[in-house]
Every structure is written in structure tokens, then in C-alpha cells.
mmCIF file of C-alpha atoms in Angstrom:
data_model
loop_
_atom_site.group_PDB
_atom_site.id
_atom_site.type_symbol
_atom_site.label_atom_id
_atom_site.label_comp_id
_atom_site.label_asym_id
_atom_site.label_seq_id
_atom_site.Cartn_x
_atom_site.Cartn_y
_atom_site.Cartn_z
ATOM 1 C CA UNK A 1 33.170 -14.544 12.632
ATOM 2 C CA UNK A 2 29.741 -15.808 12.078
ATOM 3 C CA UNK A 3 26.361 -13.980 12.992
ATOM 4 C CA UNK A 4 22.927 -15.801 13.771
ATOM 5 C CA UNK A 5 20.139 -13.978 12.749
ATOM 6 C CA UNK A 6 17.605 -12.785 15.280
ATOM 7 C CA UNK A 7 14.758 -15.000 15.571
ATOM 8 C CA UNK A 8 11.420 -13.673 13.728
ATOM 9 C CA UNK A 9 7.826 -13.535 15.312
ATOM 10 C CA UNK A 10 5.282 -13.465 13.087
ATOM 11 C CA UNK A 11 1.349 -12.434 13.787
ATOM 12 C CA UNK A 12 -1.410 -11.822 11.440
ATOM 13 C CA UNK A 13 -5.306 -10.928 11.059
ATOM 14 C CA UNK A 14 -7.548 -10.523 8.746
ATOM 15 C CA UNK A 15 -8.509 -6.272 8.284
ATOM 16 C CA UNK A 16 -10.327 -4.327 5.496
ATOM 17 C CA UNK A 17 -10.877 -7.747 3.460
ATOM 18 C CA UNK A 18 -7.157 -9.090 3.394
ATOM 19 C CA UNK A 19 -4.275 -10.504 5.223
ATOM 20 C CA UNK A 20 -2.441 -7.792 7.684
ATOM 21 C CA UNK A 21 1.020 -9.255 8.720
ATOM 22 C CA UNK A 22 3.490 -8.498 11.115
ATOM 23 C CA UNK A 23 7.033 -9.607 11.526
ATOM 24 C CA UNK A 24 9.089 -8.648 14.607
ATOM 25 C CA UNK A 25 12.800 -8.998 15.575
ATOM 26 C CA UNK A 26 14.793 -7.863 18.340
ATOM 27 C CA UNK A 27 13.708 -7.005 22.041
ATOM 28 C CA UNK A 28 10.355 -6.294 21.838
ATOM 29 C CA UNK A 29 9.558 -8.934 19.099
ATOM 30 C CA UNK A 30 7.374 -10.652 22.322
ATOM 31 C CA UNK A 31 6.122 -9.844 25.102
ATOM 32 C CA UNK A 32 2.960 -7.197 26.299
ATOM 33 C CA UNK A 33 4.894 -4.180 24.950
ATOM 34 C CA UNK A 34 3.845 -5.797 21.211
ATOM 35 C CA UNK A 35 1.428 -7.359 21.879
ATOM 36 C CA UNK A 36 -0.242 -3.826 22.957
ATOM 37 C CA UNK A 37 0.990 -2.124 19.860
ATOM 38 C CA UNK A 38 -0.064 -5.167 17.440
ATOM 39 C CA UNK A 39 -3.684 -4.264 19.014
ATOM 40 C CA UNK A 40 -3.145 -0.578 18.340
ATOM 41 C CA UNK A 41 -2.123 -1.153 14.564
ATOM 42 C CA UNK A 42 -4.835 -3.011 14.097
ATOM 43 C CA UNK A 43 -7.531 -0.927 15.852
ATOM 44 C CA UNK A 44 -6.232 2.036 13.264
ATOM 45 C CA UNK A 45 -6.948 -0.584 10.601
ATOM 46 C CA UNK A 46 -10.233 -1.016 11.900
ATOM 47 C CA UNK A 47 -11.339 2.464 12.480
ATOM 48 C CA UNK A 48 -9.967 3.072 8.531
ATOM 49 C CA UNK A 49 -12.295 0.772 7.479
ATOM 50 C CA UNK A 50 -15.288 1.434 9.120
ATOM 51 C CA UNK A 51 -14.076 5.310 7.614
ATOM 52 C CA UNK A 52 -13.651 4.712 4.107
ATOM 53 C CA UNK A 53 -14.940 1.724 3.378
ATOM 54 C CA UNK A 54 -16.580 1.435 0.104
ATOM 55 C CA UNK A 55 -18.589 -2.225 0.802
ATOM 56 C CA UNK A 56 -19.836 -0.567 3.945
ATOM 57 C CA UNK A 57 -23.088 1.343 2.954
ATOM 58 C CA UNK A 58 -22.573 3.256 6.898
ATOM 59 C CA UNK A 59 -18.871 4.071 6.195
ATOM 60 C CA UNK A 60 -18.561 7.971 5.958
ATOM 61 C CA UNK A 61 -16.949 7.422 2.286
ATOM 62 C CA UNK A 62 -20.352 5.164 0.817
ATOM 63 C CA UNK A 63 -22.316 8.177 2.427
ATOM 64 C CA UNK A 64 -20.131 10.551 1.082
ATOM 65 C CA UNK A 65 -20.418 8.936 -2.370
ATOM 66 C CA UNK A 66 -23.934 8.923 -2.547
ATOM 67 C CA UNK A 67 -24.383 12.728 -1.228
ATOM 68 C CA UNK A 68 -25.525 12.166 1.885
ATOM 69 C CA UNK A 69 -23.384 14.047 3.434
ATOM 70 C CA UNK A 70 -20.475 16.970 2.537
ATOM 71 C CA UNK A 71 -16.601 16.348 2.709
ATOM 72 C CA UNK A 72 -16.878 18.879 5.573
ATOM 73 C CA UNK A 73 -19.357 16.518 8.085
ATOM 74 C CA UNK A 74 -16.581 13.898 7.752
ATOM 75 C CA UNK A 75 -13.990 13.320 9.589
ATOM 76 C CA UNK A 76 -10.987 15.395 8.687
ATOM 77 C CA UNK A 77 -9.221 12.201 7.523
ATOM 78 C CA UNK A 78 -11.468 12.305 4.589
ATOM 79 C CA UNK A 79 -10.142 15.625 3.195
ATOM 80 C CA UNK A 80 -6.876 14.576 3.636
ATOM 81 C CA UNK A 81 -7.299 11.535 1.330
ATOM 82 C CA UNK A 82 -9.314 13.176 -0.962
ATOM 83 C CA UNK A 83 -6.149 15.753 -1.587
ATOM 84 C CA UNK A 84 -3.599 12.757 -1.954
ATOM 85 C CA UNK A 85 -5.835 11.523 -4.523
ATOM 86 C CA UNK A 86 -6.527 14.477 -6.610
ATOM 87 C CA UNK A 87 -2.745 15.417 -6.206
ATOM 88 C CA UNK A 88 -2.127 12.081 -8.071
ATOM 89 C CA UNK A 89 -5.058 12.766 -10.451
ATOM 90 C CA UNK A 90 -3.019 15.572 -11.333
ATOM 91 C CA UNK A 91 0.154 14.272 -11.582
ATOM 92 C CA UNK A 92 -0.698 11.091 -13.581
ATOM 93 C CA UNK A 93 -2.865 13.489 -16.000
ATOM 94 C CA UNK A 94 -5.994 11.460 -14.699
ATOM 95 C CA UNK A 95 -4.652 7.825 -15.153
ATOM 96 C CA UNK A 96 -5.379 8.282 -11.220
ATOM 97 C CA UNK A 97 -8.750 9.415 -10.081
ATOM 98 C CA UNK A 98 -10.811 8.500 -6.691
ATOM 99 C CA UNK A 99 -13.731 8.980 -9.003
ATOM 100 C CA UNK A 100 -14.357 7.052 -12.078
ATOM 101 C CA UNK A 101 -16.994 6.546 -14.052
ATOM 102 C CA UNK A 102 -18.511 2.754 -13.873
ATOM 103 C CA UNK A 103 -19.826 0.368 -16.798
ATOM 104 C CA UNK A 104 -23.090 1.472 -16.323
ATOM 105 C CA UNK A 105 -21.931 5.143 -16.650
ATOM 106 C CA UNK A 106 -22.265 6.331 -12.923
ATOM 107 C CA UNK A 107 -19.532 8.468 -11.462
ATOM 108 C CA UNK A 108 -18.695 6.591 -8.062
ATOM 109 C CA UNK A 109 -16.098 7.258 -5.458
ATOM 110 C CA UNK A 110 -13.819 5.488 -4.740
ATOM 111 C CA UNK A 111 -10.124 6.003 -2.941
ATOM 112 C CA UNK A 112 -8.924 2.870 -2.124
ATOM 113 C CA UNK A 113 -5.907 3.522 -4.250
ATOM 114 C CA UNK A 114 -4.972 5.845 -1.752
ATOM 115 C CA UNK A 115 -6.168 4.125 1.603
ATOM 116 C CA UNK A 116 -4.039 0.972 1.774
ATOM 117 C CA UNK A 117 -0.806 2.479 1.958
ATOM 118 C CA UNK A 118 -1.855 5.150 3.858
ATOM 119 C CA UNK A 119 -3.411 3.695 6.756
ATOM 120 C CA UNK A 120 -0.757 1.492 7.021
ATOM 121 C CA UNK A 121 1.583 4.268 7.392
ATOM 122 C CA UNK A 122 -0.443 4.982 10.492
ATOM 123 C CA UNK A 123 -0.754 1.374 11.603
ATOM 124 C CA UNK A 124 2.833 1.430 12.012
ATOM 125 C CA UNK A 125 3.335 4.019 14.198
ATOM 126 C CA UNK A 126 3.071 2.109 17.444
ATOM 127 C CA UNK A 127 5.368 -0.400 16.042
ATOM 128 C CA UNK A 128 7.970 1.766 14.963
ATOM 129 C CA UNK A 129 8.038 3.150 18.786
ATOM 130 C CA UNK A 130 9.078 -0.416 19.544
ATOM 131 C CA UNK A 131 12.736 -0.067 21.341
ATOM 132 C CA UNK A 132 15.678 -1.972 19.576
ATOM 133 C CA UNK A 133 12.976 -4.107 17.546
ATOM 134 C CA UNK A 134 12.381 -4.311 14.042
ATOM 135 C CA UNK A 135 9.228 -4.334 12.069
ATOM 136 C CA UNK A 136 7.818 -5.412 9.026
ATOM 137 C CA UNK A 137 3.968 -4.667 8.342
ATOM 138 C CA UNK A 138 2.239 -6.339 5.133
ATOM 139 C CA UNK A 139 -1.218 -5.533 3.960
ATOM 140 C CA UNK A 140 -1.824 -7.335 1.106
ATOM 141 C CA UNK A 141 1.349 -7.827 0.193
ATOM 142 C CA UNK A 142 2.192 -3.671 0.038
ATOM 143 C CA UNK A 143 4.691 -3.495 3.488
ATOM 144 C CA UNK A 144 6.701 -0.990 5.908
ATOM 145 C CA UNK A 145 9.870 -2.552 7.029
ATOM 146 C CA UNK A 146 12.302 -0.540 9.642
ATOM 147 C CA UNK A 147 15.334 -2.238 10.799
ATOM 148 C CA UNK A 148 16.439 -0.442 14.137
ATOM 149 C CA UNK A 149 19.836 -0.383 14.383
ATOM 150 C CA UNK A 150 20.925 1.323 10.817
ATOM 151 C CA UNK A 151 23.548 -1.422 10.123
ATOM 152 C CA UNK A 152 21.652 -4.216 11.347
ATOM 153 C CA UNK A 153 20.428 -7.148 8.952
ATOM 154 C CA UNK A 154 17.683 -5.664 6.149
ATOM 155 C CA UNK A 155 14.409 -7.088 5.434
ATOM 156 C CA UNK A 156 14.557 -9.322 2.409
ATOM 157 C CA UNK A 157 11.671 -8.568 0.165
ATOM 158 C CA UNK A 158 10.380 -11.152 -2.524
ATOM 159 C CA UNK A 159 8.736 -9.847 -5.928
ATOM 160 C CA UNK A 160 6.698 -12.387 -7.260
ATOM 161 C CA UNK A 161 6.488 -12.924 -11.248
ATOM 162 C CA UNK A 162 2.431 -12.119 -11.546
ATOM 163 C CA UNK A 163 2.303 -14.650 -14.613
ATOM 164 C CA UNK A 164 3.851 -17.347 -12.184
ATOM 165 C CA UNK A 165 3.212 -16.637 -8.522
ATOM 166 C CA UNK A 166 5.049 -19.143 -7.365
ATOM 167 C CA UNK A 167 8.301 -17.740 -8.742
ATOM 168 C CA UNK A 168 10.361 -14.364 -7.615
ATOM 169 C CA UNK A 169 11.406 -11.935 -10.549
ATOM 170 C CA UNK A 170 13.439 -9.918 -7.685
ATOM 171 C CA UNK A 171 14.804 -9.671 -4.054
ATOM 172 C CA UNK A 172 15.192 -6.054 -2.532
ATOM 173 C CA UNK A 173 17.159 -5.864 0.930
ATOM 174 C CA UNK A 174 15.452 -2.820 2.717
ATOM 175 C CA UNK A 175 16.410 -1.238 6.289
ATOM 176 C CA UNK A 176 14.244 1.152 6.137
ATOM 177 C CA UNK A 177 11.122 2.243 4.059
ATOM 178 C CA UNK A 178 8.373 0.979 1.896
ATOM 179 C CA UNK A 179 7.341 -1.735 -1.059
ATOM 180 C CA UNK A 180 4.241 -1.375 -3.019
ATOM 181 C CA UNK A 181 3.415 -3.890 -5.932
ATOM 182 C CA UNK A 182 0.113 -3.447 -7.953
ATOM 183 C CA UNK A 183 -1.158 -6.069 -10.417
ATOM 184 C CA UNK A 184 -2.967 -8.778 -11.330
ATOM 185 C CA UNK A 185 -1.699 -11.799 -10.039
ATOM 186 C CA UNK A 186 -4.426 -12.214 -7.458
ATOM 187 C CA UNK A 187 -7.175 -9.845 -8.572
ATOM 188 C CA UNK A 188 -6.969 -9.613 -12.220
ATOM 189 C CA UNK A 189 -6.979 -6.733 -14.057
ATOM 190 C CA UNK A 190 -9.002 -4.579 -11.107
ATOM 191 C CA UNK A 191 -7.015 -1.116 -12.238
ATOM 192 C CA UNK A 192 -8.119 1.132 -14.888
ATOM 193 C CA UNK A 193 -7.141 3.972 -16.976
ATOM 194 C CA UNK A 194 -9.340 6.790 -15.114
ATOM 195 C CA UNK A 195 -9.546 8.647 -18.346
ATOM 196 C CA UNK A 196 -10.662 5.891 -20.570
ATOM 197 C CA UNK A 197 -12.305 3.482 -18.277
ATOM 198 C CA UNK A 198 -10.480 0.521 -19.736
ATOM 199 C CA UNK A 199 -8.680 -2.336 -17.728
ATOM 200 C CA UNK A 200 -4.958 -2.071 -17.969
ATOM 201 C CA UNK A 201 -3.400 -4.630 -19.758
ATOM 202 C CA UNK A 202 0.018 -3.532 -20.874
ATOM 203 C CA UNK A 203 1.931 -4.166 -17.612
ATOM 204 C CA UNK A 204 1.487 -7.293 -15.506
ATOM 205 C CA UNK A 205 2.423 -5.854 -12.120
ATOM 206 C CA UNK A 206 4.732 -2.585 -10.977
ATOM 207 C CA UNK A 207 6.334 -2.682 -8.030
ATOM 208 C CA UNK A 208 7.486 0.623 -6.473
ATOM 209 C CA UNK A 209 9.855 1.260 -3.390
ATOM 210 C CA UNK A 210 10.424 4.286 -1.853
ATOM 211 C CA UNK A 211 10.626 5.941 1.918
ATOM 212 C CA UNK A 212 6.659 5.523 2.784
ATOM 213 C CA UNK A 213 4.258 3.158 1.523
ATOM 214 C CA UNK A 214 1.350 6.340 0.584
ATOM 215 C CA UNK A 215 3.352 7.679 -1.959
ATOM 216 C CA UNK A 216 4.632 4.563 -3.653
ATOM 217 C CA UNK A 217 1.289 2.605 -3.196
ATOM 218 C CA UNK A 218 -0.274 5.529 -5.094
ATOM 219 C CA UNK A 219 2.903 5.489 -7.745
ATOM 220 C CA UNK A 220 2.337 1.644 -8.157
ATOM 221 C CA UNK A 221 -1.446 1.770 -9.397
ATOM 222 C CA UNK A 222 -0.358 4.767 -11.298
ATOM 223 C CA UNK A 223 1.887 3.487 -13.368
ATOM 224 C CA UNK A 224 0.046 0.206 -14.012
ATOM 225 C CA UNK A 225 -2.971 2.447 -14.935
ATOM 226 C CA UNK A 226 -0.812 4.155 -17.062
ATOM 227 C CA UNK A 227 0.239 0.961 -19.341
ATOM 228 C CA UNK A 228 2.817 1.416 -21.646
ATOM 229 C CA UNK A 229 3.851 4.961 -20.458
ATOM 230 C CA UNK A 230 4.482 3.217 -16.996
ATOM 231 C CA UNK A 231 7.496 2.824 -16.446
ATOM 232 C CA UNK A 232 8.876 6.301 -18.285
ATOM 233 C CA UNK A 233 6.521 8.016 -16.309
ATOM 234 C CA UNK A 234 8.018 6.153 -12.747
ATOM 235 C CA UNK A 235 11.455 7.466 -14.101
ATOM 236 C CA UNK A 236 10.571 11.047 -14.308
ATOM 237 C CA UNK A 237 9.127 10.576 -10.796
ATOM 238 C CA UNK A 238 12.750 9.287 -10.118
ATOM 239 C CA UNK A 239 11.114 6.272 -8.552
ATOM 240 C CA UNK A 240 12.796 2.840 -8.033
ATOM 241 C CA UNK A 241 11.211 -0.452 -8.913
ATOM 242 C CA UNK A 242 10.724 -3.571 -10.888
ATOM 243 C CA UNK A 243 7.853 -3.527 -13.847
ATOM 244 C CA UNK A 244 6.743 -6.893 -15.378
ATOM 245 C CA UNK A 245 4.926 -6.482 -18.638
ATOM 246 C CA UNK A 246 2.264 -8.676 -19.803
ATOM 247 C CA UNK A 247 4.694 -10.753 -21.976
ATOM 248 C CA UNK A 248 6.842 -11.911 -19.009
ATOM 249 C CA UNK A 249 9.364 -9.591 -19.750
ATOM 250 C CA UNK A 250 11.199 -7.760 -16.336
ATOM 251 C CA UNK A 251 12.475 -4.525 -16.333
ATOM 252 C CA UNK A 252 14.425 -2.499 -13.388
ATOM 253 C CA UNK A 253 12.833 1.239 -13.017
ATOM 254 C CA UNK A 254 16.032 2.725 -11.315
#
């Protein structure tokens, strides 16, 4: 017996400065029921950014940053993020820090290493209520895929080589749960060691999967951060993934 796959709908906007995507299958792939909880997603999105922004001088993060105001006049959101990042601070032994000290010697906050994955985590929520649909969310690449029927067909994830974007070094089937790549295919090398300031070089790109996109979106910059030690330090987190280091070379983190 053959199967046909389910047809795919695809949407996407531009939030927080990149490409949001969603992919639906299933009964509610069309129709009002998502195209009301594509609006909700994104009006999370929205409200994130306008939150913790760091290119928006009003956002209650660029206040924050520049002591305008306390942790405790934000909204509670703030606090929350705040402990996710100094909980990886912690566990990375500072590789991972919302604050970092800049060229020019200023301490600056920052926790966009945390926000991605998490407010997509939210976003998804009013997909995921979705009857008999499946959903995949991208942001930037980083994605939550949910297949609803436990034994239906997985979400085929691509992981692009970061020295030849055009090229996959990996496909991962996933029902249900979250990929997170950091690198520096499209940005260059925009993550640094928190505890030296210096670009990390070592690894081309980590990608981390895992059951929600927070955690492994945090585990992702971590590692890459954490150069060489990478992908030792993704093992003792008993994390799954692919690492590409800056020679080409692939390695499975399993």
C-alpha cells in the first residue's frame, strides 16, 4: 500500500529582524481556525520584541540596560529570562552570559541568546492547540515541529554545511520537539566567549535537538561559544546534535 503525504501550507512574516515561518498539515492547515492562531503567534512575537529588544532604545530591556529602570518595574517576563540566562552562565562556566563586556570595554546587556527560542516556545502555543494538524514554526532557522498523530509522518529537518550553505551535512526526522543551529553561515562569527570576549572560531556551526527549542537554543550558542570544548561539553549535557568545525569536518554529538 502506498501513502500520499498531506499537503503542506506554508505562511511567513518578517518579526524581531528575521524570517518567522510556519508550515501546517492536516485539518486545520487552512481555514480561520489558523489563520487566527498564525495572528496570535505572531502578536507574541511582536509583544517579545517590543519587550526585549535590544535595537529598540523604548524596549524595557535597552531601558533596563542603561539603568533606567530595575528588573522589578519590568514585566515579570524579564526576570524570567534573566534566570534562564544566568542558569546557563552558570552551567557553561561563563562561556554564556546576557552581559558581556563590549570592544570599547562597556558591560551591556544583552539576552538574545535566550529570547529566540524562548518566545518561540510561546508563539507556538496557539498552534499546537490546532486539532489533528501539524506544525512546524522557524525563526531564523531555530524551529518547533509537532506531528499530531504520534505515528504520523515526521518533519524532515535539513542541516546546512555553514562553509557551503547550499549543501546539507544532515537530515533529522522529528515528530515532536525542537532544532536549534548556531553559527556563522549567515552572520559570521556574532558569538563570543563571555569570559574572554573573543569571537569563536573553533566550531563552524552546532546544531542541538532536544524536546523545546529554550533549552537547546541556549545549548547551541553555548557550545559554539565554548569552541573546542563544545562538543564534550554537549555530551555531558547528554544532548543530541551535529557539530561542524571550522575545517569542514562533521561530527554526530549523540
Amino acid at each position: 500500500m502506498t501513502t500520499v503525504a498531506e499537503p503542506v501550507a506554508r505562511r511567513v512574516e518578517q518579526v524581531m529582524g528575521m524570517p518567522i515561518s510556519l508550515a501546517l498539515r492536516g485539518r486545520h492547515a487552512t481555514g480561520p481556525d489558523a489563520d487566527a492562531a498564525w495572528q496570535a503567534a505572531l502578536a507574541e512575537l511582536r509583544w517579545v520584541d517590543e519587550v526585549f529588544s535590544t535595537w529598540r532604545p523604548d524596549s524595557q530591556v535597552s531601558r533596563l540596560g542603561r539603568g533606567e529602570i530595575a528588573v522589578d518595574d519590568c514585566h515579570p517576563t524579564v526576570a524570567e529570562v534573566l534566570r534562564l540566562g544566568d542558569h546557563a552562565r552558570v552551567a557553561s562556566e561563563g562561556a554564556f552570559d546576557v552581559v558581556r563586556t563590549g570592544a570599547d570595554g562597556v558591560r551591556r546587556l544583552d539576552p538574545s541568546g535566550v529570547v529566540k527560542g524562548w518566545a518561540v516556545d510561546r508563539a507556538v502555543r496557539p498552534l499546537l492547540a490546532l486539532a489533528d494538524t501539524d506544525v512546524c514554526l522557524s525563526a531564523g532557522g531555530d524551529m518547533v515541529c509537532h506531528v499530531a498523530d504520534p505515528h504520523g509522518e515526521a518533519w524532515v529537518i535539513g542541516i546546512e554545511d555553514p562553509l557551503a550553505p547550499t549543501r546539507l551535512v544532515a537530515r533529522v526526522p522529528l515528530h515532536r520537539g525542537a532544532v536549534a543551529t548556531s553559527g556563522s553561515a549567515h552572520r559570521g562569527a556574532h558569538v563570543v566567549d563571555a569570559r574572554t570576549g573573543a569571537a569563536a572560531d573553533a566550531l563552524a556551526s552546532v546544531t542541538v535537538i532536544g524536546a523545546d527549542l529554550t533549552s537547546v537554543d541556549i545549548d547551541a550558542t553555548t557550545a559554539l561559544a565554548l569552541g573546542k570544548d563544545g562538543p564534550a561539553w554537549l555530551r555531558s549535557r547528554l544532548r543530541t546534535g551535529v557539530v561542524v568545525w571550522a575545517d569542514g569536518r562533521a561530527e554526530t554529538v549523540a
